[in-house]
CSV table of C-alpha atoms and ligand atoms in Angstrom, one decimal:
chain,number,residue,atom,x,y,z
A,1,MET,CA,17.3,30.7,49.8
A,2,LYS,CA,20.7,32.1,50.6
A,3,THR,CA,23.6,30.0,51.8
A,4,ILE,CA,24.9,30.5,55.3
A,5,PHE,CA,28.0,32.2,53.7
A,6,GLU,CA,25.8,34.7,52.0
A,7,LYS,CA,23.9,35.4,55.2
A,8,SER,CA,27.1,36.0,57.2
A,9,ASN,CA,26.9,39.3,59.0
A,10,GLY,CA,29.9,39.4,61.2
A,11,ALA,CA,28.0,38.4,64.4
A,12,ASP,CA,29.7,36.4,67.2
A,13,GLY,CA,28.1,33.0,67.1
A,14,ILE,CA,29.6,31.5,70.2
A,15,GLY,CA,27.4,31.4,73.2
A,16,ILE,CA,25.0,34.0,74.6
A,17,GLY,CA,26.4,36.7,76.9
A,18,VAL,CA,29.9,35.3,76.8
A,19,ASN,CA,32.3,38.1,76.5
A,20,SER,CA,35.7,36.3,76.3
A,21,GLU,CA,38.4,37.5,74.0
A,22,ILE,CA,40.7,34.4,73.9
A,23,LYS,CA,44.2,35.5,73.2
A,24,LEU,CA,46.0,33.0,71.0
A,25,GLU,CA,49.4,34.6,71.4
A,26,GLY,CA,51.7,32.3,73.3
A,27,LEU,CA,49.2,29.4,73.2
A,28,ILE,CA,50.1,28.3,69.6
A,29,PRO,CA,53.5,28.7,68.0
A,30,LYS,CA,53.5,31.9,65.8
A,31,GLU,CA,54.4,30.1,62.6
A,32,LEU,CA,51.4,27.9,62.9
A,33,LEU,CA,49.0,30.8,63.3
A,34,ARG,CA,46.8,31.6,60.3
A,35,GLU,CA,47.6,34.9,58.7
A,36,ASP,CA,44.3,35.6,57.0
A,37,PRO,CA,40.8,35.2,58.3
A,38,ILE,CA,39.5,31.6,57.8
A,39,GLY,CA,36.4,32.8,55.9
A,40,LEU,CA,33.8,30.9,57.9
A,41,PRO,CA,30.3,32.4,58.1
A,42,GLN,CA,29.6,34.5,61.2
A,43,LEU,CA,26.1,34.7,62.5
A,44,SER,CA,24.4,34.7,65.9
A,45,GLU,CA,23.5,31.4,67.4
A,46,LEU,CA,19.8,32.0,66.8
A,47,GLU,CA,20.4,32.9,63.1
A,48,VAL,CA,22.3,29.7,62.6
A,49,LEU,CA,19.5,27.8,64.2
A,50,ARG,CA,16.9,29.4,62.0
A,51,HIS,CA,19.0,28.8,58.9
A,52,TYR,CA,19.2,25.0,59.5
A,53,LYS,CA,15.6,24.7,60.6
A,54,ALA,CA,14.5,26.4,57.4
A,55,LEU,CA,16.7,24.0,55.4
A,56,SER,CA,15.2,21.0,57.2
A,57,ASP,CA,11.7,22.3,56.6
A,58,ARG,CA,12.3,22.2,52.9
A,59,ASN,CA,13.3,18.5,53.1
A,60,PHE,CA,10.8,15.6,52.8
A,61,CYS,CA,10.8,12.9,55.4
A,62,ILE,CA,8.6,10.1,56.6
A,63,GLU,CA,7.4,12.4,59.4
A,64,LYS,CA,5.9,14.7,56.7
A,65,GLY,CA,4.1,12.2,54.4
A,66,PHE,CA,3.9,8.9,52.6
A,67,TYR,CA,7.2,7.6,51.3
A,68,PRO,CA,6.5,4.6,49.0
A,69,LEU,CA,10.1,4.3,47.7
A,70,GLY,CA,10.2,0.7,46.4
A,71,SER,CA,13.1,-1.5,47.3
A,72,CYS,CA,14.1,0.9,50.1
A,73,THR,CA,11.5,0.0,52.8
A,74,MET,CA,11.0,3.5,54.2
A,75,LYS,CA,9.1,2.2,57.2
A,76,TYR,CA,8.5,4.3,60.3
A,77,ASN,CA,11.4,4.4,62.8
A,78,PRO,CA,10.0,4.4,66.3
A,79,LYS,CA,11.3,7.5,68.2
A,80,VAL,CA,11.9,5.4,71.3
A,81,ASN,CA,14.8,3.8,69.4
A,82,GLU,CA,16.4,7.2,69.2
A,83,LEU,CA,16.1,7.7,72.9
A,84,LEU,CA,17.7,4.3,73.7
A,85,ALA,CA,20.6,4.8,71.2
A,86,SER,CA,21.3,8.2,72.9
A,87,LEU,CA,21.6,6.7,76.4
A,88,GLU,CA,24.9,7.9,77.7
A,89,GLY,CA,26.3,4.5,78.3
A,90,PHE,CA,25.8,3.7,74.6
A,91,ALA,CA,26.4,7.0,73.0
A,92,ASN,CA,29.6,7.9,74.9
A,93,LEU,CA,31.3,4.5,75.1
A,94,HIS,CA,34.8,4.6,73.6
A,95,PRO,CA,35.3,1.8,71.0
A,96,LEU,CA,38.8,1.1,72.4
A,97,GLN,CA,37.4,0.6,76.0
A,98,SER,CA,38.3,-2.9,77.3
A,99,ASP,CA,35.9,-5.8,77.1
A,100,GLU,CA,35.6,-5.6,80.9
A,101,ASP,CA,34.3,-2.1,80.7
A,102,SER,CA,32.0,-2.6,77.7
A,103,GLN,CA,30.0,-5.6,78.9
A,104,GLY,CA,26.6,-3.9,78.3
A,105,ALA,CA,27.4,-2.9,74.7
A,106,LEU,CA,29.0,-6.3,74.0
A,107,GLU,CA,26.0,-8.1,75.5
A,108,LEU,CA,23.7,-6.0,73.2
A,109,MET,CA,25.7,-6.9,70.2
A,110,TYR,CA,25.9,-10.6,71.1
A,111,ASN,CA,22.1,-10.7,71.7
A,112,LEU,CA,21.5,-9.0,68.4
A,113,GLN,CA,23.8,-11.5,66.6
A,114,GLU,CA,21.7,-14.3,68.2
A,115,LYS,CA,18.4,-12.8,67.2
A,116,LEU,CA,19.6,-12.3,63.6
A,117,LYS,CA,20.8,-15.9,63.6
A,118,TYR,CA,17.3,-17.0,64.8
A,119,ILE,CA,15.5,-14.8,62.3
A,120,THR,CA,17.6,-15.8,59.3
A,121,GLY,CA,18.4,-19.4,60.3
A,122,MET,CA,22.1,-18.8,59.8
A,123,ASP,CA,24.8,-20.1,62.2
A,124,GLY,CA,27.1,-17.1,62.5
A,125,VAL,CA,26.7,-13.4,62.1
A,126,THR,CA,28.9,-10.3,61.8
A,127,LEU,CA,27.6,-6.9,62.6
A,128,GLN,CA,30.4,-5.0,61.0
A,129,PRO,CA,29.2,-4.1,57.5
A,130,ALA,CA,27.9,-0.5,57.3
A,131,ALA,CA,25.2,-1.0,54.6
A,132,GLY,CA,23.6,-3.6,52.4
A,133,ALA,CA,26.1,-3.2,49.6
A,134,HIS,CA,28.9,-3.4,52.1
A,135,GLY,CA,27.4,-6.7,53.3
A,136,GLU,CA,27.3,-8.0,49.8
A,137,LEU,CA,31.0,-7.2,49.4
A,138,THR,CA,31.7,-8.9,52.8
A,139,GLY,CA,29.7,-12.0,51.6
A,140,MET,CA,31.5,-12.1,48.3
A,141,MET,CA,34.9,-11.9,50.1
A,142,ILE,CA,33.8,-14.8,52.3
A,143,ILE,CA,32.8,-16.9,49.3
A,144,LYS,CA,36.0,-16.1,47.5
A,145,LYS,CA,38.2,-17.0,50.4
A,146,TYR,CA,36.2,-20.2,51.1
A,147,PHE,CA,36.9,-21.5,47.6
A,148,GLU,CA,40.6,-20.3,47.8
A,149,VAL,CA,41.1,-22.4,51.0
A,150,LYS,CA,39.3,-25.3,49.3
A,151,GLY,CA,41.7,-25.0,46.4
A,152,GLU,CA,38.9,-24.3,43.9
A,153,THR,CA,40.4,-21.1,42.5
A,154,ASN,CA,38.7,-22.0,39.1
A,155,ARG,CA,35.4,-20.7,40.5
A,156,THR,CA,35.6,-17.2,39.1
A,157,LYS,CA,32.0,-16.6,38.0
A,158,VAL,CA,29.0,-15.3,39.9
A,159,ILE,CA,25.5,-15.6,38.4
A,160,ILE,CA,23.1,-12.7,38.9
A,161,PRO,CA,19.5,-12.4,37.7
A,162,ASP,CA,18.7,-9.5,35.3
A,163,SER,CA,16.2,-8.1,37.9
A,164,ALA,CA,18.9,-7.6,40.5
A,165,HIS,CA,19.8,-4.4,42.3
A,166,GLY,CA,22.9,-2.8,40.7
A,167,THR,CA,24.9,-3.2,43.9
A,168,ASN,CA,25.0,-7.0,43.3
A,169,PRO,CA,27.1,-7.1,40.2
A,170,ALA,CA,29.1,-4.2,41.5
A,171,SER,CA,30.0,-6.1,44.7
A,172,ALA,CA,30.9,-9.3,43.0
A,173,LYS,CA,32.9,-7.4,40.4
A,174,MET,CA,34.8,-5.5,43.1
A,175,CYS,CA,35.8,-8.9,44.5
A,176,GLY,CA,37.2,-9.9,41.2
A,177,PHE,CA,34.4,-12.2,40.1
A,178,GLU,CA,33.1,-12.3,36.5
A,179,ILE,CA,29.4,-11.5,36.3
A,180,VAL,CA,27.1,-13.8,34.4
A,181,GLU,CA,23.5,-12.6,33.9
A,182,VAL,CA,20.6,-15.0,34.1
A,183,LYS,CA,17.3,-14.0,32.5
A,184,SER,CA,13.9,-13.7,34.1
A,185,ASN,CA,11.0,-15.6,32.6
A,186,GLU,CA,7.6,-14.2,31.7
A,187,ARG,CA,6.5,-14.5,35.4
A,188,GLY,CA,9.3,-12.3,36.6
A,189,GLN,CA,11.3,-15.2,38.1
A,190,VAL,CA,14.7,-16.7,37.4
A,191,ASP,CA,14.4,-18.8,34.3
A,192,ILE,CA,15.5,-22.3,35.4
A,193,GLU,CA,16.5,-23.6,32.0
A,194,ALA,CA,18.6,-20.5,31.4
A,195,LEU,CA,20.2,-21.0,34.8
A,196,LYS,CA,21.0,-24.7,34.0
A,197,SER,CA,22.7,-23.7,30.8
A,198,LEU,CA,25.1,-21.3,32.7
A,199,LEU,CA,26.3,-23.8,35.3
A,200,ASP,CA,29.8,-25.3,35.1
A,201,GLU,CA,32.7,-25.9,37.4
A,202,ASN,CA,33.7,-22.2,37.3
A,203,VAL,CA,30.6,-20.9,39.0
A,204,ALA,CA,31.3,-19.8,42.5
A,205,ALA,CA,27.8,-18.5,43.5
A,206,ILE,CA,24.5,-17.0,42.6
A,207,MET,CA,23.3,-13.8,44.2
A,208,MET,CA,19.5,-13.7,44.6
A,209,THR,CA,17.0,-11.4,46.1
A,210,ASN,CA,13.8,-13.1,47.4
A,211,PRO,CA,11.2,-11.7,47.0
A,212,ASN,CA,13.0,-10.2,44.0
A,213,THR,CA,13.0,-6.6,43.0
A,214,LEU,CA,9.8,-7.0,41.1
A,215,GLY,CA,8.2,-7.9,44.5
A,216,ILE,CA,7.7,-11.5,43.3
A,217,PHE,CA,8.6,-14.5,45.4
A,218,GLU,CA,11.0,-16.9,43.5
A,219,GLU,CA,8.9,-20.0,43.8
A,220,LYS,CA,11.7,-22.2,42.4
A,221,VAL,CA,14.2,-21.2,45.0
A,222,LEU,CA,14.5,-24.8,46.4
A,223,GLU,CA,15.1,-26.2,43.0
A,224,ILE,CA,17.7,-23.4,42.4
A,225,SER,CA,19.5,-24.1,45.6
A,226,LYS,CA,19.7,-27.8,44.8
A,227,LEU,CA,21.0,-27.1,41.4
A,228,MET,CA,23.7,-24.7,42.8
A,229,HIS,CA,24.8,-27.0,45.6
A,230,ASP,CA,24.9,-30.0,43.2
A,231,ASN,CA,27.2,-27.8,41.1
A,232,GLY,CA,29.5,-27.2,44.1
A,233,SER,CA,28.5,-23.5,44.2
A,234,LEU,CA,27.1,-21.3,47.0
A,235,LEU,CA,24.0,-19.1,47.2
A,236,TYR,CA,24.1,-15.5,48.4
A,237,TYR,CA,20.8,-14.0,49.7
A,238,ASP,CA,20.4,-10.2,49.2
A,239,GLY,CA,18.1,-9.6,52.2
A,240,ALA,CA,17.0,-6.1,51.2
A,241,ASN,CA,13.5,-7.4,50.7
A,242,PHE,CA,13.4,-9.4,54.0
A,243,ASN,CA,10.6,-7.1,55.3
A,244,ALA,CA,8.2,-9.2,53.1
A,245,VAL,CA,9.0,-12.6,54.7
A,246,MET,CA,10.5,-12.2,58.2
A,247,GLY,CA,9.0,-14.7,60.5
A,248,TRP,CA,7.3,-16.7,57.7
A,249,THR,CA,10.4,-18.2,56.1
A,250,ASN,CA,14.1,-17.6,56.2
A,251,PRO,CA,17.1,-17.8,53.9
A,252,ALA,CA,18.4,-21.0,55.5
A,253,LEU,CA,15.1,-22.8,54.7
A,254,MET,CA,15.4,-21.5,51.1
A,255,GLY,CA,18.9,-23.0,50.9
A,256,PHE,CA,21.1,-20.0,51.1
A,257,ASP,CA,24.6,-20.0,52.5
A,258,VAL,CA,25.3,-16.3,53.0
A,259,VAL,CA,22.9,-13.5,53.7
A,260,HIS,CA,22.9,-9.8,54.4
A,261,LEU,CA,20.2,-7.9,56.1
A,262,ASN,CA,19.7,-4.1,55.8
A,263,LEU,CA,18.9,-3.1,59.4
A,264,HIS,CA,17.9,0.3,58.0
A,265,LYS,CA,15.2,-1.4,55.8
A,266,THR,CA,13.8,-4.3,57.7
A,267,PHE,CA,14.5,-3.4,61.3
A,268,ALA,CA,13.3,0.2,61.5
A,269,THR,CA,16.5,2.1,61.8
A,270,PRO,CA,16.7,5.4,59.9
A,271,HIS,CA,18.2,5.8,56.4
A,272,GLY,CA,18.2,8.0,53.4
A,273,GLY,CA,20.6,10.9,53.1
A,274,GLY,CA,23.5,8.5,53.1
A,275,GLY,CA,23.1,6.6,56.3
A,276,PRO,CA,24.6,5.5,58.6
A,277,GLY,CA,23.0,2.1,58.1
A,278,ALA,CA,24.1,-1.4,58.9
A,279,GLY,CA,24.3,-4.6,56.8
A,280,PRO,CA,25.0,-7.5,59.1
A,281,VAL,CA,26.0,-10.7,57.3
A,282,GLY,CA,24.9,-14.2,58.3
A,283,VAL,CA,26.6,-17.5,57.2
A,284,VAL,CA,26.0,-21.2,57.5
A,285,GLU,CA,28.2,-23.4,59.7
A,286,LYS,CA,30.9,-24.1,57.1
A,287,LEU,CA,31.6,-20.4,56.5
A,288,LYS,CA,31.7,-19.3,60.1
A,289,ASP,CA,35.6,-19.5,60.1
A,290,TYR,CA,35.6,-16.8,57.3
A,291,LEU,CA,33.7,-14.1,59.1
A,292,PRO,CA,35.4,-10.7,59.6
A,293,SER,CA,37.0,-10.4,63.1
A,294,PRO,CA,36.2,-9.7,65.8
A,295,VAL,CA,33.0,-11.6,66.4
A,296,ILE,CA,31.3,-11.0,69.7
A,297,GLU,CA,31.2,-14.1,71.9
A,298,PHE,CA,30.0,-15.2,75.3
A,299,ASP,CA,32.0,-17.7,77.5
A,300,GLY,CA,29.2,-18.2,80.0
A,301,ALA,CA,30.5,-15.5,82.3
A,302,LYS,CA,31.4,-12.5,80.2
A,303,TYR,CA,31.1,-11.2,76.6
A,304,TYR,CA,34.3,-10.7,74.6
A,305,ARG,CA,35.6,-9.7,71.1
A,306,ASN,CA,37.0,-12.8,69.4
A,307,TYR,CA,39.8,-11.9,67.0
A,308,ASN,CA,40.9,-15.5,66.6
A,309,ILE,CA,38.9,-16.6,63.6
A,310,LYS,CA,40.8,-19.2,61.5
A,311,HIS,CA,40.2,-18.1,57.9
A,312,SER,CA,38.8,-14.6,58.7
A,313,ILE,CA,38.7,-12.2,55.7
A,314,GLY,CA,39.9,-9.6,58.2
A,315,LYS,CA,38.2,-6.4,59.3
A,316,VAL,CA,35.7,-4.8,56.9
A,317,ARG,CA,34.9,-1.7,59.0
A,318,SER,CA,36.6,0.3,61.7
A,319,PHE,CA,35.8,-1.0,65.2
A,320,TYR,CA,32.6,-3.0,65.3
A,321,GLY,CA,30.1,-1.5,62.9
A,322,ASN,CA,27.6,1.4,63.3
A,323,PHE,CA,26.8,0.7,66.9
A,324,GLY,CA,24.1,3.3,67.2
A,325,VAL,CA,22.2,1.5,64.4
A,326,LEU,CA,22.6,-1.8,66.1
A,327,VAL,CA,21.0,-0.4,69.3
A,328,ARG,CA,18.0,0.8,67.4
A,329,ALA,CA,17.5,-2.5,65.5
A,330,TYR,CA,17.8,-4.5,68.7
A,331,ALA,CA,15.2,-2.3,70.4
A,332,TYR,CA,12.9,-2.7,67.5
A,333,ILE,CA,13.3,-6.5,67.5
A,334,LEU,CA,12.6,-6.8,71.2
A,335,MET,CA,9.6,-4.5,71.0
A,336,MET,CA,8.1,-6.4,68.1
A,337,GLY,CA,8.8,-10.0,69.2
A,338,ASN,CA,6.6,-12.3,67.3
A,339,ASN,CA,4.8,-9.3,65.7
A,340,LEU,CA,7.7,-9.1,63.2
A,341,LYS,CA,5.6,-11.7,61.4
A,342,LEU,CA,2.6,-9.4,61.4
A,343,ALA,CA,4.7,-6.5,60.1
A,344,SER,CA,5.6,-8.6,57.1
A,345,ALA,CA,2.0,-9.7,56.6
A,346,ASP,CA,0.7,-6.1,56.7
A,347,ALA,CA,3.4,-4.9,54.3
A,348,VAL,CA,2.3,-7.6,51.8
A,349,LEU,CA,-1.4,-6.8,52.3
A,350,ASN,CA,-0.8,-3.1,51.8
A,351,ALA,CA,1.2,-3.6,48.6
A,352,ASN,CA,-1.4,-6.0,47.1
A,353,TYR,CA,-4.2,-3.5,48.0
A,354,ILE,CA,-2.6,-0.6,46.1
A,355,LYS,CA,-1.6,-2.9,43.2
A,356,GLU,CA,-5.2,-4.1,42.7
A,357,LYS,CA,-6.6,-0.6,42.8
A,358,LEU,CA,-4.1,0.8,40.3
A,359,LYS,CA,-3.6,-2.1,37.8
A,360,GLY,CA,-6.5,-1.2,35.4
A,361,VAL,CA,-5.2,2.4,34.9
A,362,TYR,CA,-1.5,1.8,34.9
A,363,GLU,CA,0.0,-1.2,33.2
A,364,LEU,CA,1.1,-4.1,35.5
A,365,PRO,CA,3.7,-6.1,33.5
A,366,TYR,CA,3.8,-9.0,35.9
A,367,ASP,CA,0.2,-9.6,37.0
A,368,GLU,CA,1.0,-11.9,40.0
A,369,PRO,CA,0.2,-11.7,43.6
A,370,CYS,CA,3.0,-9.4,44.9
A,371,MET,CA,4.9,-9.5,48.2
A,372,HIS,CA,5.8,-6.2,49.9
A,373,GLU,CA,6.2,-4.2,46.7
A,374,PHE,CA,5.2,-4.2,43.0
A,375,VAL,CA,6.2,-2.6,39.8
A,376,LEU,CA,3.9,-0.8,37.5
A,377,SER,CA,4.8,0.5,34.0
A,378,GLY,CA,4.0,4.1,33.0
A,379,GLU,CA,4.2,3.0,29.3
A,380,LYS,CA,0.6,3.9,28.6
A,381,GLN,CA,1.0,7.4,30.1
A,382,HIS,CA,4.2,7.8,28.3
A,383,HIS,CA,2.4,7.4,25.0
A,384,GLU,CA,-0.1,10.0,26.2
A,385,GLY,CA,2.7,12.5,26.6
A,386,VAL,CA,3.9,12.2,30.2
A,387,SER,CA,6.7,9.8,31.2
A,388,THR,CA,7.2,8.1,34.5
A,389,LEU,CA,9.4,11.0,35.6
A,390,GLY,CA,6.5,13.4,35.2
A,391,ILE,CA,4.2,11.2,37.3
A,392,ALA,CA,6.8,11.0,40.0
A,393,LYS,CA,7.2,14.8,40.0
A,394,ARG,CA,3.4,15.4,40.1
A,395,LEU,CA,3.0,13.2,43.3
A,396,MET,CA,5.2,15.7,45.1
A,397,ASP,CA,2.5,18.4,44.7
A,398,ASP,CA,0.3,16.2,46.9
A,399,ASN,CA,2.9,15.8,49.6
A,400,ILE,CA,3.8,12.3,48.5
A,401,HIS,CA,7.4,11.2,48.0
A,402,PRO,CA,7.8,9.6,44.5
A,403,PRO,CA,8.1,5.9,44.3
A,404,THR,CA,11.3,4.4,42.9
A,405,VAL,CA,11.3,5.0,39.1
A,406,TYR,CA,13.1,3.4,36.2
A,407,PHE,CA,14.1,0.4,38.3
A,408,PRO,CA,14.2,-2.6,37.9
A,409,LEU,CA,15.6,-2.1,34.5
A,410,ILE,CA,13.7,-4.9,32.9
A,411,VAL,CA,10.4,-2.9,33.1
A,412,HIS,CA,9.9,0.0,30.8
A,413,GLU,CA,8.9,3.3,32.5
A,414,ALA,CA,9.0,1.4,35.8
A,415,ILE,CA,7.2,2.7,38.9
A,416,MET,CA,8.1,0.6,41.9
A,417,ILE,CA,5.8,1.0,44.9
A,418,GLU,CA,6.4,-0.1,48.4
A,419,PRO,CA,3.9,1.2,51.0
A,420,THR,CA,5.3,-0.7,54.0
A,421,GLU,CA,3.3,-2.0,57.0
A,422,SER,CA,3.4,1.3,58.9
A,423,GLU,CA,0.7,3.1,56.9
A,424,SER,CA,-3.0,3.3,57.5
A,425,LYS,CA,-5.8,2.5,55.0
A,426,GLU,CA,-6.5,6.3,54.8
A,427,VAL,CA,-3.0,7.0,53.6
A,428,LEU,CA,-3.1,4.2,51.1
A,429,ASP,CA,-6.5,5.3,49.7
A,430,ASN,CA,-5.2,8.9,49.4
A,431,PHE,CA,-2.2,7.7,47.4
A,432,ILE,CA,-4.4,5.6,45.2
A,433,ASN,CA,-6.7,8.5,44.5
A,434,VAL,CA,-3.8,10.8,43.7
A,435,MET,CA,-2.3,8.2,41.3
A,436,LEU,CA,-5.7,7.9,39.6
A,437,LYS,CA,-6.1,11.7,39.5
A,438,ILE,CA,-2.7,12.0,37.8
A,439,ALA,CA,-3.6,9.4,35.2
A,440,GLU,CA,-6.8,11.4,34.4
A,441,GLU,CA,-4.9,14.7,34.3
A,442,ILE,CA,-2.4,13.2,31.8
A,443,LYS,CA,-5.3,12.5,29.5
A,444,SER,CA,-7.0,15.9,30.0
A,445,ASN,CA,-4.2,18.3,30.7
A,446,PRO,CA,-0.8,16.9,30.3
A,447,GLU,CA,0.8,20.4,30.3
A,448,GLU,CA,-0.1,20.8,34.0
A,449,VAL,CA,1.7,17.6,34.9
A,450,LEU,CA,4.7,18.5,32.9
A,451,LYS,CA,5.1,21.7,34.9
A,452,SER,CA,5.2,19.8,38.2
A,453,PRO,CA,6.3,19.9,40.9
A,454,GLN,CA,4.6,23.2,41.4
A,455,LYS,CA,4.3,23.4,45.2
A,456,THR,CA,7.8,22.4,46.3
A,457,PRO,CA,10.6,24.9,47.2
A,458,ILE,CA,12.6,23.7,44.2
A,459,LYS,CA,10.8,23.1,41.0
A,460,ARG,CA,12.0,20.8,38.2
A,461,VAL,CA,15.7,20.6,38.0
A,462,ASP,CA,17.9,19.8,35.1
A,463,GLU,CA,19.0,16.3,36.2
A,464,THR,CA,21.5,15.7,33.5
A,465,GLN,CA,23.2,19.0,34.3
A,466,ALA,CA,23.1,18.3,38.0
A,467,ALA,CA,24.7,14.9,37.5
A,468,ARG,CA,27.3,16.0,35.0
A,469,HIS,CA,28.3,19.4,36.4
A,470,PRO,CA,27.3,19.4,40.0
A,471,ASN,CA,28.0,22.7,41.7
A,472,LEU,CA,28.7,21.8,45.3
A,473,VAL,CA,31.0,24.5,46.4
A,474,PHE,CA,30.4,28.1,47.6
A,475,PRO,CA,31.7,30.5,46.3
A,476,ASN,CA,32.3,28.8,43.0
B,1,PLP,C1,18.8,-1.3,49.1
B,1,PLP,C2,19.2,-2.5,48.3
B,1,PLP,C3,20.6,-2.9,48.3
B,1,PLP,C4,21.7,-2.0,48.8
B,1,PLP,O1,21.6,-1.8,50.2
B,1,PLP,P1,22.2,-0.5,50.9
B,1,PLP,O2,22.0,-0.7,52.3
B,1,PLP,O3,21.5,0.7,50.3
B,1,PLP,O4,23.7,-0.5,50.5
B,1,PLP,C5,20.8,-4.1,47.7
B,1,PLP,N1,19.9,-4.8,47.1
B,1,PLP,C6,18.6,-4.4,47.1
B,1,PLP,C7,17.6,-5.3,46.4
B,1,PLP,C8,18.2,-3.3,47.7
B,1,PLP,O5,16.9,-2.9,47.7
């Protein structure tokens, strides 16, 4: 497919039937006028429209098919949320408008803070962070400042399980902490004895995901939180997998002090393609004074932005966060009510259903009941000549987005599957059948699998080349 620059044909793209020759002379000082043409593509409005429609048709999205991308919770985003977020009063409100003129938006943010407090069991919430990783950084900054104010600057270490998402160590490191890895045991959970051996007066916190990235619930979480608190340390909850447990338990009950949620995972707001998302952070009472300012508050008569937070780490995002995402998440929470609990239950049921159907054919390194996702290993198929990458590519020929592959790092040839609650049994059965068909095909005709994807607009790309020498500019 040609780029829009290559398609350029000199047509006038502005408007239909408008015949205005705007004379720039006199409007802009001569020395500021461009001497040469700017080189933008020129096409008619309809040609531009067709170009971008054709591009979007080549893309894969949840509206086109099953998207079992583990750890990402690619659940369905109800379209009514889009309608609400585009209401003029929300979409066109200027962020510098006074509190008085922004009561509706502030009320929505305040109510969302309250709902997230209720759902997580936390005492204070900031809506500012723009993504999960950004929430992690915010949480780590809060923990760092908390110990600084307490005078415990010796607490320089953060413990992170070997199954953790890469953003965890990255966020802690960016905050200046030293990362200490704790091993998982043979059941895919934090090894308590290993953890005990790492504890000393220099440990600031542990960052945990529960259920963890293997889709396994950390059964010893209460023991871990007691160990950490007895050590004077804090616990950070990576809430990326909260879709598995919302309404059933919460990070406060598990003993966590700081938590981020990914609204774009758990609360049905769109993601992929770089966002925007939102990663609100909740904290327990003793950390409320450290939240980024402003926090949205209510004095009984009106809603206002409170900038007066005693030990605030400062702002972490321009204005108040990705407001449009907040509107969508709030709409979803109101729409679901107590059914949030059912969404989690169905997500867990769907994942266990697929796991049980596939586990004889693909290796299941941690054969435990899973939560909302599970991790297979393509080791057997790898020995038969097709690696996990080949399986992922082959799925695309059946209009299925590949699962997450090669993560978590502790599983060889990992295939991480998360169906979410929004899919029907027919969709799950089709996925299972395609996975079984691919396993058969690898035995009988691996060449065919290695040639995949065969039906997509772009076939197999050289991923190393694409990562090392990306060609992102036209003309190059
Ligand atoms: C997605 C994810 C993150 C990062 O969240 P973003 O919103 O993508 O920044 C962190 N931890 C886990 C376990 C995740 O799945």
